[in-house]
Amino acid sequence: MTDDDTELEARLEEQEAFEPPESFVEQANVTDEGIYEAFAENWPGCWERAADLLEWDESYDEVLDESEAPFYEWFVDGKLNASHNCIDRHVEAGRGDEVAIEWVGEPGETRTYTYDGLREEVEAFAAGLRDLGVEADDVVTLYLPMIPELPIAMLACARIGAPHSAVFAGFSADALATRMTSADSEYLVTCDGYYRRGEALDHLAKANEGLESVDHGVSEVVVVDRLGADADTTAGGDQRDFGELVDEHAGASVEPVPRDAEDMLFLMYTSGTTGQPKGVKHTTGGYLAYAAWTSRAVLDIEAEDTYWCAADIGWITGHSYIVYGPLALGTTTLLYEGTPDHPERDRMWEIVADNEVDIFYTAPTAIRAFMKWGEEYPERHDLSSLRLLGTVGEPINPRAWKWYYRHIGSEECPIVDTWWQTETGGMMITTLPGVNTMKPGSAGPPLPGIDARVVDVGGTEVEAGRAGYLTIDRPWPGMLRTLYRNDDRFVSEYWAEYSDTGSDDPDDWIYFPEDGAKLDEDGYITILGRVDDVINVAGHRLGTMEIESAIVGTEGVAEAAVVGGDHEVKGEAVFAYVITEEAADGDEALREEIVANVEDAIGPIARPEEVVFTPELPKTRSGKIMRRLLEDIASGEELGDTSTLRNPEVVEKIQGSVGER
Ligand code: PRX
């Protein structure tokens, strides 16, 4: 480092607030500070601004119907189609030859879909789906990696009014089966495999294994041929080839089916406190309007941009901010199949430079990995096309924020740290990049129209500077409508904590996201993390109960407790404390079996970083496991209060076992 660099580093380290760069503000989509007040004064009518970003087949009669709170309805009686909004209207506006999707495969090949080309593919696949018997309201499961056929299948489903349920390709066969069974989904679109760090992964074998455990009959399976000759498993029996199905229906015209604003656009399973994943239901009108609005206001997307969100479409981030939001705005959305370190650690920056990417959105885990690898990798490439940077999924530490700001954004790009959830459908708390000062580590104020607060256990707002619980006190268009076929769980999971659940007054209903938070004197919210039994590993949300039940299913295991411990790159990592049965040895073989069982039940993302065998778990006198203590041990922190334990001596023993590993 030169002296200048050292000086700059020192200055950045001290700096706690950053103003949006002038050059950015001059061109930003939203620059008027008055937008917060304008939304507050005209709520819920302000949300017409979001609805106006879409084309409606029939306009809505009412912005919000609160009469059945918390079962809110948005844009009541409006009709629209998501596929039309993401494709056809751009073609009709004369933009058919502009690029919709730019795909980069890991081995290096690329595919470009113009809006015209995307429409052809989507129509052909939609016709194919119909031919297979898919009708409006049938749930189609998509178990696909980052290949263009995934957004094509999503948009084809949307076109014919069939909700999709995407299952992250990294999830295991069991996880696929659970989700298909829970959604009663009779259709699956999957692929033979995909590339990861140069290796061809067999995906179809996993899909087939999952299909065997689906409780009901699966009518049709469509398989994308991604790997050609590199595939270990290829479509067999009655399974249909995606490419052939599309070819058979080439040139088909499939009119987008007008859907009610409240009709389900998709289901997305996510982890909660119990072992059963929750099927979050998102709708066509409110969700799409909210995804488009936040893409425009926060990500500053314009039709002419090349925009890259490096998340996976199998998660909500990819749904809202790779597919629906960006395409609704008619931009170019970039998809990359592989890992950031293949063939070298500069892959992301090479893609940014080659495609002149304007906007880049990723997770803090990725940024921490880039930071660890060193700035020489981004320095190899010209990143001057970048205008805005974003982060999502987990808290970002100020050091990583500043590294991103300096080494990727050259101090010329604002960073939006966006807090939201699968359930919220879109961003909720973040700065508006053309308006607000940025404070590294703090997500920012709630977006205009979003009524987020930080309260104590009793629901009273805490003073600035104090920690409390985050609540959202008014509905918003992108919100989940319910948990699929489980209205009771929807109410008990999200509303019971702070609402008067017997009340008919919509003002008494308060959404609880189960995050801890802190408010500062400027109204900025810093997210402190989950307060339920959910851990956030590398920005992926995992339920400790799901992992525990996989561990307890291992022969020789009597009891297990899983917690998140601090991890330098992943933010949190899975720590498993395991009590063996009397006859069993807590040895390396058992440890391996436990890890394998977790990978089988959920996927490699849930792999425990540490498996600690212990004779006992720290418990309160009432028999409840003291998770906080286990978290402190995992993170190597000073232990909290142990005086309420029934068995305080066990803590030292566990610390000893962690130390040995
Ligand atoms: O704890 C919060 C954390 O991720 C959780 C939501 O996870 P998921 O539904 O998988 O959605 C992730 C992508 C939107 C939240 O409850 N989280 C998300 N964004 C942030 C965050 N924590 C801190 N800062 C963020 N920007």
XYZ file of C-alpha atoms and ligand atoms in Angstrom:
687
model
C 0.000 0.000 0.000
C 1.179 3.526 -0.753
C 1.062 6.304 1.860
C -1.985 7.718 0.100
C -3.764 4.395 0.407
C -2.973 4.130 4.083
C -4.270 7.618 4.658
C -7.458 6.847 2.745
C -8.014 3.630 4.699
C -7.599 5.508 7.960
C -10.032 8.198 6.872
C -12.627 5.638 5.746
C -12.302 3.714 8.973
C -13.231 6.821 10.949
C -16.036 7.961 8.682
C -19.497 7.031 9.917
C -21.709 8.723 7.339
C -21.451 9.040 3.570
C -23.387 11.360 1.305
C -24.684 10.036 -2.007
C -22.271 11.055 -4.771
C -23.434 14.110 -6.773
C -23.027 12.309 -10.088
C -25.440 9.652 -8.891
C -28.022 12.043 -7.485
C -28.137 14.000 -10.741
C -29.570 11.038 -12.583
C -31.384 9.122 -9.786
C -34.966 7.918 -10.178
C -35.942 9.337 -6.786
C -34.337 12.522 -5.481
C -37.097 14.287 -3.611
C -36.838 14.069 0.148
C -40.507 15.014 0.303
C -41.467 11.522 -0.839
C -41.590 10.284 2.776
C -44.125 12.896 3.767
C -46.063 12.547 0.532
C -46.516 8.819 1.173
C -47.428 9.315 4.826
C -50.052 11.921 4.014
C -51.672 9.871 1.305
C -51.553 6.356 2.711
C -52.616 3.840 1.300
C -53.362 5.863 -1.847
C -49.595 6.455 -2.229
C -49.284 2.863 -3.420
C -51.022 3.760 -6.656
C -47.576 4.975 -7.666
C -46.394 1.370 -7.543
C -49.473 0.055 -9.356
C -48.916 2.706 -12.047
C -45.644 1.022 -12.984
C -47.701 -1.901 -14.315
C -50.154 -2.381 -17.132
C -53.554 -3.564 -15.936
C -56.120 -5.443 -18.001
C -58.786 -4.096 -15.694
C -58.104 -1.344 -13.235
C -58.697 -1.925 -9.535
C -61.607 -0.456 -7.574
C -59.799 0.088 -4.306
C -56.118 0.291 -3.312
C -56.478 -1.622 -0.040
C -59.217 -3.604 1.619
C -58.437 -3.942 5.322
C -61.778 -5.363 6.385
C -60.495 -8.909 6.965
C -57.163 -7.933 8.592
C -54.612 -9.493 8.638
C -55.893 -11.003 5.381
C -55.392 -7.770 3.479
C -56.260 -7.359 -0.160
C -54.457 -4.952 -2.457
C -55.620 -3.392 -5.706
C -59.008 -4.988 -5.251
C -60.648 -6.448 -8.359
C -57.783 -5.320 -10.600
C -56.743 -7.775 -13.333
C -53.303 -8.206 -14.847
C -50.782 -10.783 -16.008
C -47.194 -10.857 -14.739
C -45.754 -12.384 -17.922
C -47.411 -9.669 -20.015
C -46.002 -7.023 -17.683
C -42.486 -8.481 -17.759
C -42.365 -9.165 -21.510
C -45.162 -8.317 -23.936
C -45.718 -4.710 -23.048
C -42.040 -3.959 -23.653
C -42.294 -5.653 -27.038
C -45.469 -3.696 -27.800
C -43.614 -0.511 -26.859
C -41.127 -1.248 -29.643
C -38.362 -2.559 -27.411
C -38.511 -6.184 -28.653
C -34.921 -6.244 -29.842
C -33.478 -4.978 -26.574
C -31.898 -7.479 -24.244
C -34.022 -8.943 -21.464
C -31.747 -11.692 -20.132
C -28.002 -11.993 -20.499
C -26.809 -15.370 -19.266
C -23.247 -16.387 -18.470
C -22.603 -20.098 -17.989
C -19.833 -21.142 -15.656
C -17.690 -22.722 -18.391
C -17.824 -19.401 -20.244
C -20.579 -19.661 -22.850
C -23.205 -16.922 -22.974
C -26.815 -16.703 -24.151
C -28.679 -13.508 -24.906
C -32.463 -13.251 -24.936
C -34.038 -10.130 -26.354
C -37.559 -9.308 -25.212
C -38.783 -10.764 -28.529
C -36.742 -13.910 -28.018
C -37.877 -14.270 -24.423
C -41.483 -13.968 -25.501
C -41.062 -16.733 -28.075
C -39.489 -19.096 -25.539
C -42.022 -18.302 -22.852
C -44.974 -18.746 -25.199
C -43.628 -22.044 -26.508
C -43.017 -23.405 -23.023
C -46.384 -22.114 -21.803
C -48.041 -23.980 -24.690
C -45.989 -27.057 -23.736
C -47.099 -26.850 -20.114
C -50.718 -26.638 -21.205
C -50.209 -29.636 -23.403
C -48.958 -31.588 -20.423
C -52.197 -30.753 -18.638
C -51.159 -27.783 -16.522
C -54.151 -25.572 -15.820
C -54.598 -22.256 -14.051
C -53.982 -22.615 -10.279
C -51.959 -25.865 -10.586
C -48.710 -25.489 -8.655
C -45.662 -26.212 -10.836
C -42.443 -26.981 -8.939
C -39.229 -25.649 -10.448
C -36.070 -27.359 -9.207
C -33.519 -25.627 -11.377
C -30.140 -23.923 -11.018
C -29.132 -20.569 -12.529
C -29.927 -21.296 -16.161
C -32.260 -19.232 -18.393
C -34.870 -21.995 -18.399
C -35.681 -21.091 -14.782
C -36.962 -17.545 -15.456
C -38.504 -18.827 -18.707
C -40.447 -21.472 -16.775
C -41.501 -18.934 -14.130
C -42.837 -16.548 -16.757
C -44.526 -19.375 -18.680
C -46.327 -20.432 -15.489
C -47.329 -16.829 -14.820
C -48.603 -16.522 -18.374
C -51.135 -19.335 -17.945
C -51.991 -18.526 -14.344
C -50.220 -21.532 -12.804
C -48.376 -20.565 -9.598
C -44.772 -21.734 -9.433
C -42.930 -23.049 -6.439
C -39.185 -22.795 -6.979
C -36.972 -25.003 -4.839
C -33.326 -23.892 -4.532
C -31.189 -26.326 -6.566
C -28.771 -26.709 -3.652
C -31.532 -28.198 -1.522
C -31.575 -31.966 -1.067
C -33.915 -34.618 -2.496
C -35.781 -34.721 0.823
C -36.288 -30.963 0.821
C -37.710 -31.151 -2.707
C -40.084 -33.952 -1.714
C -41.333 -32.099 1.376
C -42.086 -28.988 -0.674
C -43.805 -30.845 -3.519
C -45.902 -32.818 -1.071
C -46.859 -29.780 0.949
C -47.943 -27.879 -2.184
C -49.671 -30.930 -3.710
C -47.659 -30.117 -6.798
C -48.055 -32.605 -9.645
C -45.618 -31.000 -12.078
C -41.862 -30.712 -11.856
C -39.405 -28.892 -14.109
C -35.789 -29.817 -13.418
C -32.540 -30.476 -15.312
C -29.837 -33.072 -15.803
C -27.238 -31.020 -13.959
C -25.115 -27.890 -13.911
C -21.553 -26.719 -13.528
C -19.928 -25.832 -10.238
C -16.216 -24.996 -10.094
C -15.683 -26.770 -13.364
C -17.431 -29.945 -12.279
C -20.666 -31.233 -13.825
C -23.058 -31.837 -10.927
C -25.705 -34.516 -11.267
C -28.965 -32.802 -10.406
C -31.443 -35.216 -11.975
C -30.388 -38.119 -9.730
C -31.276 -35.905 -6.756
C -34.591 -34.855 -8.320
C -35.481 -38.486 -9.069
C -34.659 -39.510 -5.531
C -36.926 -36.734 -4.248
C -39.740 -37.759 -6.583
C -39.742 -41.221 -5.023
C -40.769 -39.754 -1.686
C -43.516 -37.456 -2.921
C -46.717 -38.715 -1.320
C -49.074 -38.056 -4.220
C -48.798 -38.927 -7.900
C -46.600 -36.625 -9.982
C -48.108 -36.288 -13.453
C -45.291 -34.819 -15.488
C -41.575 -34.191 -15.183
C -39.772 -31.935 -17.659
C -35.978 -32.081 -17.792
C -33.697 -29.398 -19.216
C -30.642 -30.804 -20.972
C -27.981 -28.490 -19.558
C -24.986 -30.792 -19.587
C -25.214 -32.613 -22.907
C -22.631 -35.390 -22.927
C -21.331 -34.403 -19.478
C -24.535 -35.634 -17.787
C -24.429 -38.714 -15.549
C -28.204 -39.057 -15.377
C -30.492 -38.284 -18.302
C -34.260 -38.053 -18.605
C -35.857 -41.493 -18.522
C -39.268 -43.162 -18.639
C -42.043 -40.663 -19.220
C -39.889 -37.650 -18.486
C -40.076 -34.958 -21.131
C -37.182 -33.036 -22.610
C -37.549 -29.266 -22.121
C -35.939 -28.385 -25.464
C -38.101 -30.832 -27.415
C -41.246 -29.573 -25.739
C -40.325 -25.996 -26.653
C -39.469 -27.014 -30.238
C -42.783 -28.829 -30.616
C -44.580 -25.625 -29.672
C -42.320 -23.176 -31.445
C -44.281 -20.226 -32.806
C -47.250 -20.899 -30.519
C -49.226 -17.915 -29.431
C -50.365 -18.079 -25.828
C -52.357 -15.091 -24.669
C -51.456 -14.011 -21.133
C -54.348 -14.991 -18.876
C -55.745 -12.005 -16.951
C -55.359 -12.805 -13.279
C -56.999 -11.222 -10.306
C -54.597 -8.952 -8.432
C -54.970 -11.259 -5.423
C -54.400 -14.518 -7.336
C -51.301 -16.398 -6.274
C -48.268 -15.693 -8.471
C -45.991 -18.075 -6.618
C -45.246 -19.989 -3.484
C -41.898 -19.815 -1.787
C -40.980 -22.118 1.054
C -38.906 -20.704 3.863
C -37.699 -21.815 7.273
C -39.418 -21.016 10.511
C -39.383 -22.025 14.128
C -40.817 -25.500 13.613
C -39.331 -28.248 11.460
C -41.923 -27.746 8.704
C -41.011 -25.137 6.091
C -43.618 -22.452 5.545
C -45.244 -21.939 2.136
C -45.288 -18.176 1.721
C -47.984 -17.071 -0.734
C -47.339 -14.053 -2.972
C -49.869 -12.470 -5.277
C -49.916 -11.099 -8.802
C -50.858 -7.441 -8.276
C -49.430 -6.310 -4.964
C -46.227 -8.337 -5.180
C -45.397 -7.341 -8.736
C -46.174 -3.677 -8.137
C -44.009 -3.692 -5.014
C -41.101 -5.520 -6.704
C -41.213 -3.026 -9.594
C -41.529 0.013 -7.336
C -38.591 -0.950 -5.081
C -36.460 -1.930 -8.104
C -37.009 1.556 -9.459
C -36.746 3.581 -6.236
C -33.996 1.664 -4.424
C -31.986 -0.125 -7.105
C -32.464 2.861 -9.418
C -33.078 0.510 -12.346
C -33.867 2.004 -15.726
C -34.747 0.212 -18.939
C -31.354 1.033 -20.511
C -29.356 -0.515 -17.644
C -27.525 -3.777 -17.383
C -28.324 -4.940 -13.928
C -26.850 -7.864 -12.026
C -28.175 -9.417 -8.861
C -25.794 -12.221 -7.952
C -28.291 -14.115 -5.770
C -29.908 -17.398 -6.787
C -33.374 -17.354 -8.330
C -34.267 -20.243 -6.008
C -34.556 -17.714 -3.168
C -36.861 -14.719 -2.827
C -34.098 -12.255 -3.748
C -33.846 -13.833 -7.163
C -37.614 -13.863 -7.660
C -38.066 -10.186 -6.827
C -34.782 -8.730 -8.012
C -33.489 -10.942 -10.821
C -36.785 -11.783 -12.489
C -39.956 -9.886 -11.625
C -38.832 -6.391 -10.577
C -36.137 -5.822 -13.221
C -38.138 -7.362 -16.094
C -41.235 -5.392 -15.123
C -39.062 -2.305 -15.656
C -37.841 -3.621 -19.010
C -34.151 -3.676 -18.156
C -31.390 -6.187 -18.969
C -31.013 -8.648 -16.117
C -27.836 -10.694 -15.944
C -27.719 -14.309 -14.750
C -24.552 -16.164 -13.836
C -24.543 -19.917 -13.350
C -21.424 -20.486 -11.318
C -19.269 -19.577 -8.365
C -17.324 -16.321 -7.905
C -13.952 -18.080 -7.749
C -14.049 -20.070 -10.945
C -11.820 -20.221 -12.888
C -10.294 -17.442 -10.780
C -11.231 -15.107 -7.997
C -11.863 -12.250 -10.378
C -14.782 -13.916 -12.168
C -17.407 -11.469 -10.909
C -15.364 -8.439 -11.905
C -14.610 -9.905 -15.286
C -18.374 -10.308 -15.843
C -19.044 -6.744 -14.645
C -16.425 -5.366 -17.042
C -17.408 -7.540 -20.028
C -21.070 -6.609 -19.718
C -20.625 -3.035 -18.525
C -22.865 -3.731 -15.567
C -24.476 -0.595 -14.111
C -25.938 -1.962 -10.893
C -24.634 -4.820 -8.750
C -26.549 -6.408 -5.851
C -25.116 -9.194 -3.670
C -24.894 -10.597 -0.118
C -22.488 -9.475 2.621
C -21.077 -13.021 2.749
C -19.863 -12.635 -0.824
C -18.397 -9.215 -0.041
C -16.524 -10.611 2.961
C -15.116 -13.383 0.763
C -14.000 -10.835 -1.879
C -12.406 -8.783 0.864
C -10.524 -11.810 2.156
C -9.265 -12.670 -1.326
C -7.935 -9.134 -1.727
C -8.417 -6.076 -3.884
C -5.983 -7.273 -6.539
C -8.862 -9.208 -8.146
C -11.249 -6.296 -8.737
C -8.240 -4.141 -9.647
C -7.621 -6.308 -12.709
C -10.811 -5.005 -14.324
C -12.438 -1.767 -15.355
C -15.441 -1.426 -13.043
C -16.225 2.147 -14.011
C -19.585 1.172 -15.553
C -20.973 0.640 -12.031
C -23.381 3.263 -10.712
C -24.983 1.634 -7.665
C -24.153 -1.223 -5.290
C -26.510 -3.139 -3.042
C -26.446 -5.738 -0.299
C -29.108 -8.049 1.077
C -29.810 -11.002 3.317
C -27.781 -10.404 6.465
C -26.196 -7.573 8.401
C -23.126 -6.044 6.782
C -20.310 -5.029 9.082
C -18.942 -1.505 8.495
C -15.529 -2.855 7.457
C -17.008 -4.937 4.637
C -19.283 -2.030 3.641
C -16.315 0.306 3.334
C -14.279 -2.225 1.381
C -17.180 -2.618 -1.067
C -17.575 1.157 -1.285
C -13.933 1.766 -2.017
C -12.702 -1.231 -3.981
C -15.789 -2.036 -6.028
C -17.542 1.330 -6.169
C -14.423 3.567 -6.282
C -16.243 5.827 -3.793
C -18.564 6.846 -6.616
C -21.448 4.441 -6.110
C -23.969 4.655 -3.293
C -24.571 1.394 -1.418
C -28.083 0.338 -0.465
C -28.196 -2.090 2.473
C -31.655 -3.554 2.015
C -33.512 -5.271 4.842
C -36.423 -7.471 3.900
C -37.644 -11.072 4.026
C -39.223 -13.825 1.958
C -42.478 -12.763 3.563
C -42.213 -9.065 2.768
C -41.834 -9.744 -0.968
C -39.582 -6.732 -1.413
C -37.308 -4.271 0.350
C -38.652 -2.547 3.467
C -35.814 -0.779 5.246
C -33.017 0.872 3.295
C -31.810 4.255 2.162
C -33.109 5.802 -1.052
C -29.786 6.152 -2.866
C -30.511 9.547 -4.405
C -31.871 11.001 -1.172
C -30.373 9.695 2.060
C -27.044 9.791 3.828
C -25.575 6.279 4.172
C -24.390 4.923 7.508
C -22.348 1.727 7.150
C -23.830 -1.072 9.260
C -27.262 0.497 9.484
C -29.835 -0.468 6.839
C -31.462 2.975 6.936
C -34.928 4.396 7.478
C -38.074 2.471 6.534
C -39.001 3.087 2.891
C -41.730 5.643 2.186
C -45.107 4.161 3.108
C -43.549 1.511 5.381
C -44.397 1.838 9.048
C -41.510 0.020 10.752
C -40.868 0.534 14.447
C -38.577 -0.759 17.178
C -40.496 -1.754 20.295
C -39.964 -3.494 23.631
C -41.592 -6.806 24.617
C -44.751 -4.976 25.545
C -44.994 -3.225 22.178
C -43.961 0.249 23.369
C -41.526 2.077 21.114
C -38.014 2.144 22.562
C -35.924 5.283 22.841
C -33.322 6.005 20.204
C -30.158 4.037 20.849
C -31.924 1.142 22.613
C -32.346 -2.343 21.194
C -35.770 -3.875 20.754
C -37.917 -5.828 18.348
C -38.811 -4.776 14.846
C -42.504 -4.487 13.967
C -44.333 -3.344 10.847
C -47.485 -1.542 11.886
C -49.246 -1.135 8.562
C -49.670 -3.476 5.593
C -47.783 -2.990 2.314
C -48.522 -4.300 -1.208
C -45.681 -6.878 -1.366
C -46.636 -8.641 1.858
C -47.362 -12.351 1.995
C -51.087 -13.018 2.016
C -51.002 -16.224 4.013
C -49.092 -19.468 4.485
C -50.295 -21.898 1.867
C -53.362 -23.705 3.145
C -52.544 -22.691 6.681
C -54.231 -19.455 7.682
C -53.940 -20.318 11.382
C -50.192 -20.645 11.230
C -50.019 -17.388 9.262
C -51.789 -15.563 12.099
C -49.876 -17.251 14.894
C -46.421 -16.902 13.275
C -46.556 -13.284 12.203
C -49.353 -11.458 13.956
C -50.002 -12.980 17.367
C -46.977 -11.477 19.113
C -47.982 -7.814 18.924
C -51.583 -7.714 17.662
C -54.891 -7.875 19.381
C -55.899 -10.943 17.377
C -59.535 -10.680 18.404
C -59.868 -7.189 16.999
C -61.867 -6.040 13.980
C -59.916 -2.783 13.849
C -57.172 -3.095 11.192
C -54.974 -0.700 13.214
C -54.671 -3.386 15.890
C -52.827 -5.746 13.545
C -49.052 -5.564 13.729
C -46.649 -7.719 11.718
C -43.722 -9.226 13.610
C -40.744 -10.175 11.381
C -38.888 -11.851 14.278
C -35.817 -9.655 13.998
C -34.163 -7.618 16.710
C -33.279 -4.019 15.816
C -31.968 -0.680 17.063
C -33.156 2.781 16.105
C -30.906 5.851 16.090
C -31.806 9.503 16.546
C -32.145 9.992 12.768
C -34.672 7.179 12.478
C -32.167 4.741 10.941
C -32.651 1.094 11.818
C -29.792 -1.298 12.479
C -30.850 -4.928 12.216
C -29.505 -7.085 15.029
C -30.583 -10.493 13.700
C -33.258 -13.098 14.246
C -34.885 -13.521 17.611
C -36.465 -16.887 16.744
C -34.826 -20.241 16.080
C -33.737 -19.300 12.603
C -30.093 -18.882 11.679
C -28.714 -17.035 8.723
C -25.772 -18.830 7.145
C -24.179 -16.953 4.257
C -27.453 -15.106 3.758
C -29.406 -18.386 3.626
C -32.176 -18.824 6.106
C -32.198 -22.130 7.972
C -34.379 -23.421 10.779
C -32.462 -24.902 13.710
C -35.328 -27.361 14.242
C -34.971 -28.727 10.715
C -31.259 -29.340 11.278
C -31.823 -30.792 14.751
C -34.365 -33.289 13.517
C -31.926 -34.472 10.828
C -29.250 -34.940 13.503
C -31.522 -36.729 15.952
C -32.470 -39.103 13.128
C -28.872 -40.411 13.176
C -28.451 -43.716 14.927
C -26.611 -43.277 18.229
C -27.757 -39.675 18.770
C -29.973 -39.010 21.775
C -30.392 -35.240 21.691
C -29.109 -32.276 19.727
C -29.160 -28.504 19.862
C -28.163 -26.375 16.904
C -27.223 -22.713 17.125
C -25.561 -20.099 14.955
C -22.010 -19.121 15.906
C -20.075 -16.138 14.495
C -18.228 -16.833 11.260
C -15.759 -14.493 9.589
C -17.138 -14.938 6.075
C -20.559 -16.572 6.363
C -21.765 -14.252 9.126
C -23.144 -17.230 10.991
C -22.222 -20.904 10.852
C -24.064 -23.987 12.094
C -22.840 -25.325 15.435
C -24.329 -28.628 16.578
C -24.118 -29.840 20.165
C -24.876 -33.531 20.322
C -25.560 -35.950 23.154
C -24.961 -39.547 22.173
C -26.930 -42.549 23.358
C -25.307 -44.475 26.134
C -23.837 -47.177 23.947
C -22.651 -44.867 21.192
C -19.244 -43.248 20.795
C -19.005 -39.624 19.853
C -16.293 -40.351 17.334
C -15.280 -39.191 13.881
C -17.485 -41.785 12.168
C -20.578 -40.548 13.968
C -19.624 -36.967 13.229
C -19.410 -37.757 9.517
C -22.736 -39.536 9.599
C -24.383 -36.569 11.278
C -23.008 -34.199 8.663
C -24.152 -36.523 5.850
C -27.648 -36.730 7.326
C -27.947 -32.958 7.493
C -26.832 -32.690 3.871
C -29.405 -35.322 2.877
C -32.239 -33.685 4.770
C -31.590 -30.095 3.733
C -28.513 -29.630 1.575
C -24.810 -28.741 1.834
C -25.651 -25.170 2.911
C -26.833 -26.531 6.275
C -23.643 -28.518 6.886
C -22.506 -28.082 10.511
C -19.233 -26.210 10.855
C -18.667 -27.990 14.172
C -20.243 -31.043 15.784
C -19.495 -30.962 19.490
C -20.221 -34.085 21.523
C -21.275 -33.317 25.034
C -22.663 -35.370 27.915
C -25.367 -32.777 28.628
C -26.833 -29.530 27.344
C -27.145 -26.430 29.522
C -30.751 -26.265 30.683
C -32.843 -23.989 32.818
C -34.623 -25.387 35.837
C -37.724 -25.810 33.714
C -35.764 -27.952 31.263
C -35.404 -25.425 28.435
C -32.107 -25.490 26.553
C -30.189 -22.219 27.074
C -29.418 -21.466 23.444
C -27.864 -18.093 24.201
C -25.112 -19.815 26.147
C -24.489 -22.292 23.354
C -24.268 -19.371 20.921
C -21.759 -17.602 23.151
C -19.662 -20.754 23.329
C -19.815 -21.199 19.536
C -18.755 -17.599 18.969
C -15.991 -17.800 21.570
C -17.567 -14.958 23.502
C -17.699 -14.288 27.178
C -20.577 -16.252 28.628
C -23.795 -14.642 29.681
C -25.487 -15.324 32.991
C -25.305 -19.003 34.000
C -26.965 -18.631 37.379
C -30.375 -19.815 36.204
C -28.961 -23.116 34.956
C -29.913 -26.427 36.479
C -26.508 -27.811 35.502
C -23.939 -24.948 35.381
C -20.985 -27.355 35.481
C -21.814 -28.616 31.984
C -20.805 -25.309 30.424
C -17.138 -25.777 31.186
C -17.230 -29.295 29.824
C -18.699 -28.082 26.559
C -16.172 -25.276 26.298
C -13.479 -27.904 26.771
C -14.860 -30.017 23.913
C -15.050 -27.015 21.569
C -11.454 -26.161 22.408
C -10.289 -29.678 21.523
C -11.556 -29.481 17.971
O -32.832 -11.528 9.721
C -33.129 -10.798 8.556
C -32.092 -11.113 7.487
O -32.641 -12.147 6.687
C -33.941 -12.505 7.169
C -34.837 -12.866 6.011
O -34.342 -13.983 5.349
P -35.006 -14.467 4.008
O -36.464 -14.585 4.186
O -34.272 -15.670 3.568
O -34.771 -13.296 2.983
C -33.466 -12.915 2.664
C -33.465 -11.981 1.490
C -34.397 -10.851 1.576
C -34.412 -11.292 7.915
O -35.417 -11.619 8.850
N -31.809 -9.942 6.646
C -32.250 -9.717 5.387
N -31.733 -8.576 4.905
C -30.965 -8.041 5.881
C -31.015 -8.916 6.990
N -30.361 -8.639 8.136
C -29.651 -7.496 8.190
N -29.545 -6.634 7.178
C -30.161 -6.849 5.989
N -30.019 -5.994 4.993
